Structure formats: structure tokens, C-alpha cells
Tab-separated table of C-alpha atoms in Angstrom:
chain	number	residue	atom	x	y	z
A	6	MET	CA	229.244	-115.254	148.210
A	7	MET	CA	226.006	-114.157	151.259
A	8	ASN	CA	228.030	-114.235	154.785
A	9	ILE	CA	226.980	-116.962	157.152
A	10	THR	CA	223.618	-115.882	158.368
A	11	PRO	CA	222.476	-116.573	163.141
A	12	ILE	CA	220.092	-120.038	162.796
A	13	VAL	CA	222.226	-121.368	159.698
A	14	LYS	CA	225.624	-120.660	162.119
A	15	GLN	CA	223.873	-122.222	164.521
A	16	LEU	CA	222.382	-125.585	163.487
A	17	LEU	CA	225.787	-125.938	161.900
A	18	ILE	CA	227.571	-125.826	165.840
A	19	ILE	CA	225.331	-127.627	167.071
A	20	ASN	CA	224.640	-130.169	164.008
A	21	ILE	CA	229.272	-130.500	163.798
A	22	LEU	CA	228.324	-131.090	168.554
A	23	PHE	CA	226.730	-133.402	167.706
A	24	PHE	CA	228.476	-135.604	165.198
A	25	VAL	CA	231.517	-135.195	167.188
A	26	GLY	CA	229.665	-136.468	170.873
A	27	THR	CA	228.545	-139.391	169.061
A	28	LEU	CA	232.010	-140.517	167.664
A	29	VAL	CA	232.820	-140.224	171.903
A	30	VAL	CA	230.271	-141.588	173.037
A	31	GLY	CA	229.115	-144.015	170.039
A	32	GLU	CA	226.249	-146.157	169.717
A	33	PRO	CA	225.042	-145.511	173.081
A	34	ALA	CA	223.819	-142.125	171.444
A	35	TYR	CA	223.085	-143.140	168.551
A	36	GLN	CA	220.589	-145.327	170.467
A	37	ILE	CA	219.216	-142.571	172.534
A	38	LEU	CA	219.013	-139.807	169.713
A	39	ALA	CA	218.440	-141.320	166.390
A	40	MET	CA	214.461	-142.199	164.653
A	41	PHE	CA	213.355	-145.342	165.363
A	42	PHE	CA	210.470	-147.088	163.647
A	43	PRO	CA	207.506	-146.124	166.641
A	44	GLU	CA	207.270	-149.982	167.327
A	45	ASN	CA	209.840	-150.354	168.133
A	46	GLN	CA	210.906	-150.424	172.337
A	47	GLY	CA	214.248	-148.432	170.936
A	48	PHE	CA	210.867	-145.417	169.983
A	49	HIS	CA	211.591	-142.209	172.264
A	50	PHE	CA	209.281	-138.900	171.599
A	51	TRP	CA	212.201	-137.143	171.540
A	52	GLN	CA	213.168	-138.416	167.896
A	53	PRO	CA	211.507	-136.838	165.432
A	54	LEU	CA	213.147	-133.721	166.555
A	55	SER	CA	216.613	-135.227	167.312
A	56	HIS	CA	216.890	-137.857	164.457
A	57	MET	CA	217.602	-134.775	162.736
A	58	PHE	CA	221.084	-133.818	163.798
A	59	MET	CA	222.637	-137.062	164.244
A	60	HIS	CA	224.423	-138.544	161.684
A	61	GLY	CA	226.049	-141.206	159.515
A	62	ASN	CA	228.737	-140.977	158.511
A	63	PHE	CA	231.950	-137.953	157.535
A	64	MET	CA	230.619	-137.570	154.462
A	65	HIS	CA	226.711	-137.074	155.329
A	66	ILE	CA	227.323	-134.411	157.655
A	67	PHE	CA	229.405	-132.986	154.855
A	68	PHE	CA	226.574	-132.736	152.378
A	69	ASN	CA	223.866	-131.861	154.514
A	70	MET	CA	225.834	-129.275	156.045
A	71	PHE	CA	227.495	-127.457	152.281
A	72	ALA	CA	223.850	-127.070	151.733
A	73	LEU	CA	222.612	-126.209	154.690
A	74	TYR	CA	225.021	-123.475	154.035
A	75	SER	CA	225.145	-123.034	150.561
A	76	PHE	CA	221.293	-122.572	150.311
A	77	GLY	CA	220.467	-121.453	154.171
A	78	SER	CA	222.055	-118.131	154.481
A	79	THR	CA	220.637	-117.570	151.557
A	80	LEU	CA	216.926	-118.334	152.331
A	81	GLU	CA	216.958	-116.868	156.201
A	82	HIS	CA	219.078	-113.643	154.361
A	83	PHE	CA	215.442	-113.214	153.025
A	84	TRP	CA	212.830	-114.654	155.473
A	85	GLY	CA	214.607	-113.823	158.484
A	86	GLU	CA	216.102	-115.823	161.707
A	87	LYS	CA	212.007	-117.425	163.132
A	88	LYS	CA	210.386	-118.420	159.409
A	89	PHE	CA	213.862	-119.842	158.698
A	90	LEU	CA	214.364	-122.351	161.525
A	91	PHE	CA	210.180	-122.940	161.236
A	92	PHE	CA	210.738	-124.067	157.638
A	93	TYR	CA	213.663	-126.111	158.069
A	94	ILE	CA	211.892	-127.994	161.067
A	95	SER	CA	208.642	-128.310	159.678
A	96	CYS	CA	210.290	-129.745	156.321
A	97	GLY	CA	212.543	-131.754	159.270
A	98	LEU	CA	209.499	-133.629	160.663
A	99	GLY	CA	207.894	-134.104	157.264
A	100	ALA	CA	210.656	-136.490	155.899
A	101	VAL	CA	209.927	-138.291	159.583
A	102	LEU	CA	206.547	-138.125	158.580
A	103	VAL	CA	206.586	-139.363	155.790
A	104	GLN	CA	209.056	-142.131	155.812
A	105	THR	CA	207.684	-143.671	159.235
A	106	GLY	CA	204.276	-144.081	157.134
A	107	VAL	CA	206.142	-145.810	153.755
A	108	SER	CA	208.625	-147.629	156.877
A	109	TYR	CA	203.884	-148.055	157.910
A	110	TYR	CA	202.782	-148.902	154.784
A	111	TYR	CA	205.496	-152.073	153.953
A	112	PHE	CA	205.429	-153.404	157.705
A	113	ASN	CA	201.453	-153.725	157.996
A	114	ASP	CA	200.970	-154.891	154.716
A	115	ALA	CA	203.609	-157.996	154.987
A	116	VAL	CA	202.109	-158.286	159.384
A	117	SER	CA	198.349	-159.094	157.846
A	118	ILE	CA	200.119	-162.114	155.227
A	119	LEU	CA	201.631	-163.092	158.535
A	120	GLU	CA	198.295	-162.742	160.739
A	121	SER	CA	195.923	-164.533	157.507
A	122	ASN	CA	199.100	-167.390	158.423
A	123	GLY	CA	198.431	-167.939	161.837
A	124	PHE	CA	200.741	-165.627	163.520
A	125	GLN	CA	199.144	-163.093	165.682
A	126	ARG	CA	201.228	-159.038	165.847
A	127	THR	CA	201.942	-159.000	169.735
A	128	GLU	CA	203.796	-162.560	168.915
A	129	ILE	CA	205.568	-160.339	165.808
A	130	LEU	CA	206.381	-157.424	167.560
A	131	GLN	CA	207.418	-159.582	170.731
A	132	LEU	CA	210.352	-161.710	168.328
A	133	LEU	CA	210.897	-158.226	167.247
A	134	ASN	CA	212.031	-156.087	170.022
A	135	GLN	CA	213.616	-159.021	171.072
A	136	GLY	CA	216.179	-158.810	168.076
A	137	LYS	CA	214.205	-162.243	167.029
A	138	ILE	CA	212.344	-164.085	163.466
A	139	ASN	CA	210.442	-166.915	162.657
A	140	THR	CA	212.817	-167.838	159.959
A	141	GLN	CA	208.899	-169.058	159.159
A	142	TRP	CA	208.248	-165.019	157.838
A	143	GLN	CA	210.516	-166.197	154.521
A	144	SER	CA	209.081	-169.218	153.747
A	145	LEU	CA	205.997	-166.267	153.527
A	146	LEU	CA	207.025	-162.683	152.332
A	147	THR	CA	208.458	-162.734	148.996
A	148	ALA	CA	211.879	-161.838	149.204
A	149	THR	CA	210.834	-158.044	148.766
A	150	GLU	CA	208.144	-158.551	151.106
A	151	TYR	CA	210.436	-159.824	154.368
A	152	GLN	CA	213.259	-157.421	153.123
A	153	ASN	CA	210.764	-154.193	153.863
A	154	PHE	CA	209.385	-155.852	156.115
A	155	ILE	CA	212.413	-156.142	158.633
A	156	SER	CA	214.832	-152.981	157.362
A	157	SER	CA	211.611	-151.131	158.339
A	158	PHE	CA	211.292	-152.160	162.154
A	159	ALA	CA	215.300	-152.506	162.255
A	160	THR	CA	216.364	-149.479	160.814
A	161	THR	CA	216.746	-146.249	162.033
A	162	MET	CA	216.926	-142.742	160.232
A	163	VAL	CA	219.328	-140.051	161.461
A	164	GLY	CA	220.359	-136.738	159.204
A	165	ALA	CA	219.676	-133.265	158.067
A	166	SER	CA	218.645	-134.045	154.693
A	167	GLY	CA	214.698	-134.070	154.947
A	168	ALA	CA	215.151	-130.609	155.243
A	169	VAL	CA	217.880	-130.327	153.473
A	170	TYR	CA	215.734	-131.510	150.842
A	171	GLY	CA	213.468	-128.532	151.117
A	172	LEU	CA	215.485	-126.044	152.032
A	173	LEU	CA	216.406	-127.068	147.720
A	174	ILE	CA	212.927	-127.037	146.937
A	175	ALA	CA	212.697	-123.189	148.280
A	176	PHE	CA	215.669	-122.029	146.670
A	177	ALA	CA	213.626	-123.242	142.948
A	178	PHE	CA	210.722	-121.892	144.114
A	179	MET	CA	212.334	-118.014	145.170
A	180	PHE	CA	215.202	-118.267	142.486
A	181	PRO	CA	214.519	-120.268	139.552
A	182	ASN	CA	216.462	-118.915	137.692
A	183	ALA	CA	219.813	-118.602	139.717
A	184	GLU	CA	222.774	-120.676	137.843
A	185	LEU	CA	223.992	-124.182	139.787
A	186	GLY	CA	227.350	-125.026	139.831
A	187	ILE	CA	226.644	-129.259	139.894
A	188	MET	CA	230.041	-131.588	140.582
A	189	PHE	CA	230.959	-134.107	136.999
A	190	ILE	CA	228.400	-131.410	134.444
A	191	PRO	CA	230.262	-128.718	132.860
A	192	VAL	CA	227.230	-126.436	132.537
A	193	PRO	CA	225.665	-124.951	135.593
A	194	VAL	CA	222.238	-125.750	135.366
A	195	LYS	CA	219.458	-123.600	136.469
A	196	ALA	CA	217.230	-124.422	140.005
A	197	LYS	CA	213.913	-123.987	138.313
A	198	TYR	CA	215.348	-127.447	135.999
A	199	PHE	CA	217.898	-129.203	138.793
A	200	VAL	CA	216.135	-130.035	141.761
A	201	PRO	CA	212.548	-131.618	140.306
A	202	VAL	CA	214.889	-133.957	137.891
A	203	TYR	CA	217.669	-134.812	140.785
A	204	MET	CA	214.650	-135.723	143.409
A	205	LEU	CA	212.281	-137.074	140.224
A	206	LEU	CA	215.389	-139.459	139.410
A	207	PHE	CA	217.498	-139.633	142.402
A	208	ASP	CA	214.847	-139.980	145.004
A	209	GLY	CA	211.382	-141.513	143.267
A	210	PHE	CA	212.649	-144.184	141.348
A	211	PHE	CA	215.312	-145.865	144.164
A	212	GLY	CA	212.466	-144.997	146.816
A	213	ILE	CA	210.215	-146.718	144.780
A	214	PHE	CA	211.556	-148.860	143.071
A	215	GLY	CA	215.489	-149.122	144.738
A	216	ASN	CA	215.243	-152.129	146.736
A	217	SER	CA	212.950	-154.640	143.969
A	218	LEU	CA	215.433	-154.023	140.951
A	219	MET	CA	218.701	-154.591	142.423
A	220	GLY	CA	217.507	-156.808	146.243
A	221	ILE	CA	220.104	-154.061	148.393
A	222	ASP	CA	218.808	-151.116	150.666
A	223	SER	CA	221.188	-148.520	149.522
A	224	GLY	CA	220.534	-147.238	153.688
A	225	ILE	CA	219.039	-143.882	151.871
A	226	ALA	CA	215.742	-142.473	153.855
A	227	HIS	CA	214.433	-141.871	150.096
A	228	PHE	CA	211.443	-141.005	150.781
A	229	ALA	CA	212.548	-139.071	154.021
A	230	HIS	CA	213.776	-136.278	151.281
A	231	ILE	CA	210.516	-137.207	148.807
A	232	GLY	CA	208.756	-135.662	152.649
A	233	GLY	CA	211.244	-133.166	153.088
A	234	ALA	CA	210.764	-131.836	149.659
A	235	ILE	CA	207.039	-132.674	149.273
A	236	THR	CA	206.844	-130.647	152.938
A	237	GLY	CA	208.595	-127.687	152.027
A	238	PHE	CA	206.503	-127.119	148.415
A	239	LEU	CA	203.703	-127.295	149.929
A	240	ILE	CA	204.744	-123.966	152.637
A	241	MET	CA	205.722	-122.373	149.236
A	242	TRP	CA	202.799	-122.847	147.586
A	243	TYR	CA	200.777	-121.646	150.699
A	244	TRP	CA	203.143	-118.265	151.390
A	245	LYS	CA	203.338	-117.433	147.990
A	246	LYS	CA	199.229	-117.224	147.334
A	247	ASN	CA	198.835	-116.033	150.437
A	248	GLN	CA	201.301	-112.909	150.641
A	249	PHE	CA	198.790	-111.241	150.043
A	250	ASN	CA	196.148	-110.858	152.623
A	251	ASP	CA	196.315	-111.129	156.279
A	252	ARG	CA	197.986	-114.564	156.847
A	253	ARG	CA	201.046	-113.819	155.613
A	254	TRP	CA	204.161	-114.334	157.329
A	255	ASN	CA	205.201	-111.198	158.763
């Protein structure tokens, strides 16, 4: 088993310190450091970065840190510290960008319907930022539209999952035939098969159809996972394409 590498070690320590801090401080820590919808008055400019070190519960941080250690140390060993840190942070920011973009789509879709029925955007935002709703909204929106509208504005985003998904993509790129031992599956699965199938089934399906088919919000930012994976894929594709010319990373 590969020894833990310097940046992975520091990331593990920072995430654990943040998690312990949130246990001590409680909800105020999430109000400051979790990622809010940009039009929510709780949003601050540092949250796209700080949310990556926040986690909702023990199992959340355990699985993310286990994946960071398992895949991150191998990648940092081959890439070096600077390249690995750049990749990790980029995937985390890409996760925020995609999840926020999807939230804006859901939010603005509902606002457009409300505006066509006489409501003003400023009025809607004012009520939402006061923690209030207008009961007429529910009669003008479908159940799914209303749920997406409210959750897009009010739900915060925490966790290193987006960055970790980028690491999964990078690992599959670099070691496609590496066999991964997966819980509940009795035989090893090659990385080039496991990573895309897992993301397609778990995050692709539930991200697009989860709420509408089940009528519940899982609390998992599936589009953030997809965003981290897409960012990781694009970076890996660019690096592979340019690895033999003067634009490669040294």
C-alpha cells in the first residue's frame, strides 16, 4: 500500500480539523463556511472554497477521506504536490459551478412562472431571504417545480465529494486496468468500468430523475459530483493531449 503523500496528508488534517470544529461550534460554522445559493443572503465569496472542507456527518467525511487517501496518494505520487493540489481544487470548484448552474436553472424556471403570474423577482427574493414563502406559489408550480425552487435557494452544499469524484476520474484515466475491490461485489472490477458505470447509474440517474420519480430530496448534491467528474475529465483530457508539447505541466 502506498504511503500517504504530503498534500493528501495536509488535506486530511484540514478536513478533520474543520469537522471537529463544526462539532464544537455547531450551526454557526455551517452558516459561514457552507456553500449557499449566490442570491441567498447567507452567501459569501469564500464559500466555493471553504465548503470543500465541511462535512455533514461522520459517514460523509469518512468515505470522502477514505477515497482521498486511497486514490489521492497514488495520483500525487505520480504528479507531484503542485499538480495534484491544482487538480483537486479545480475539481472542487467545478463541482460548485455545475451544481450552482443547475440550481439557477431550477430557480429561474420557477421564478419565470411566478413572474408571469404577477409576482416580482425582488419580492420573491425578499420573502425567501426572510425565511418566508407565499402560499400561492404552491398552486402555481407543480410539486417538483416547487421543491426544486425552494431547495435550490435554501439548501447548502458541503463536502469534498466533487473533488474526490475528479480523483476517481483521474485514477481511471491513469490506471484503467487497476482492479478495485468494491463493497458488496464479490469480484474486483476494473477502474475503467467501475467509475463511469457508478457515476452514470448513481449520480446521473438520481441527479436527473431522483426527485421527480421518488418525490424526495436525498440531500446528496448529485450534480456537484457530476461537475467534479466532468472537470476532472476535461483536465485529464487536456493534459493527455498536450503531454508531449511545450504546454505540458512540468
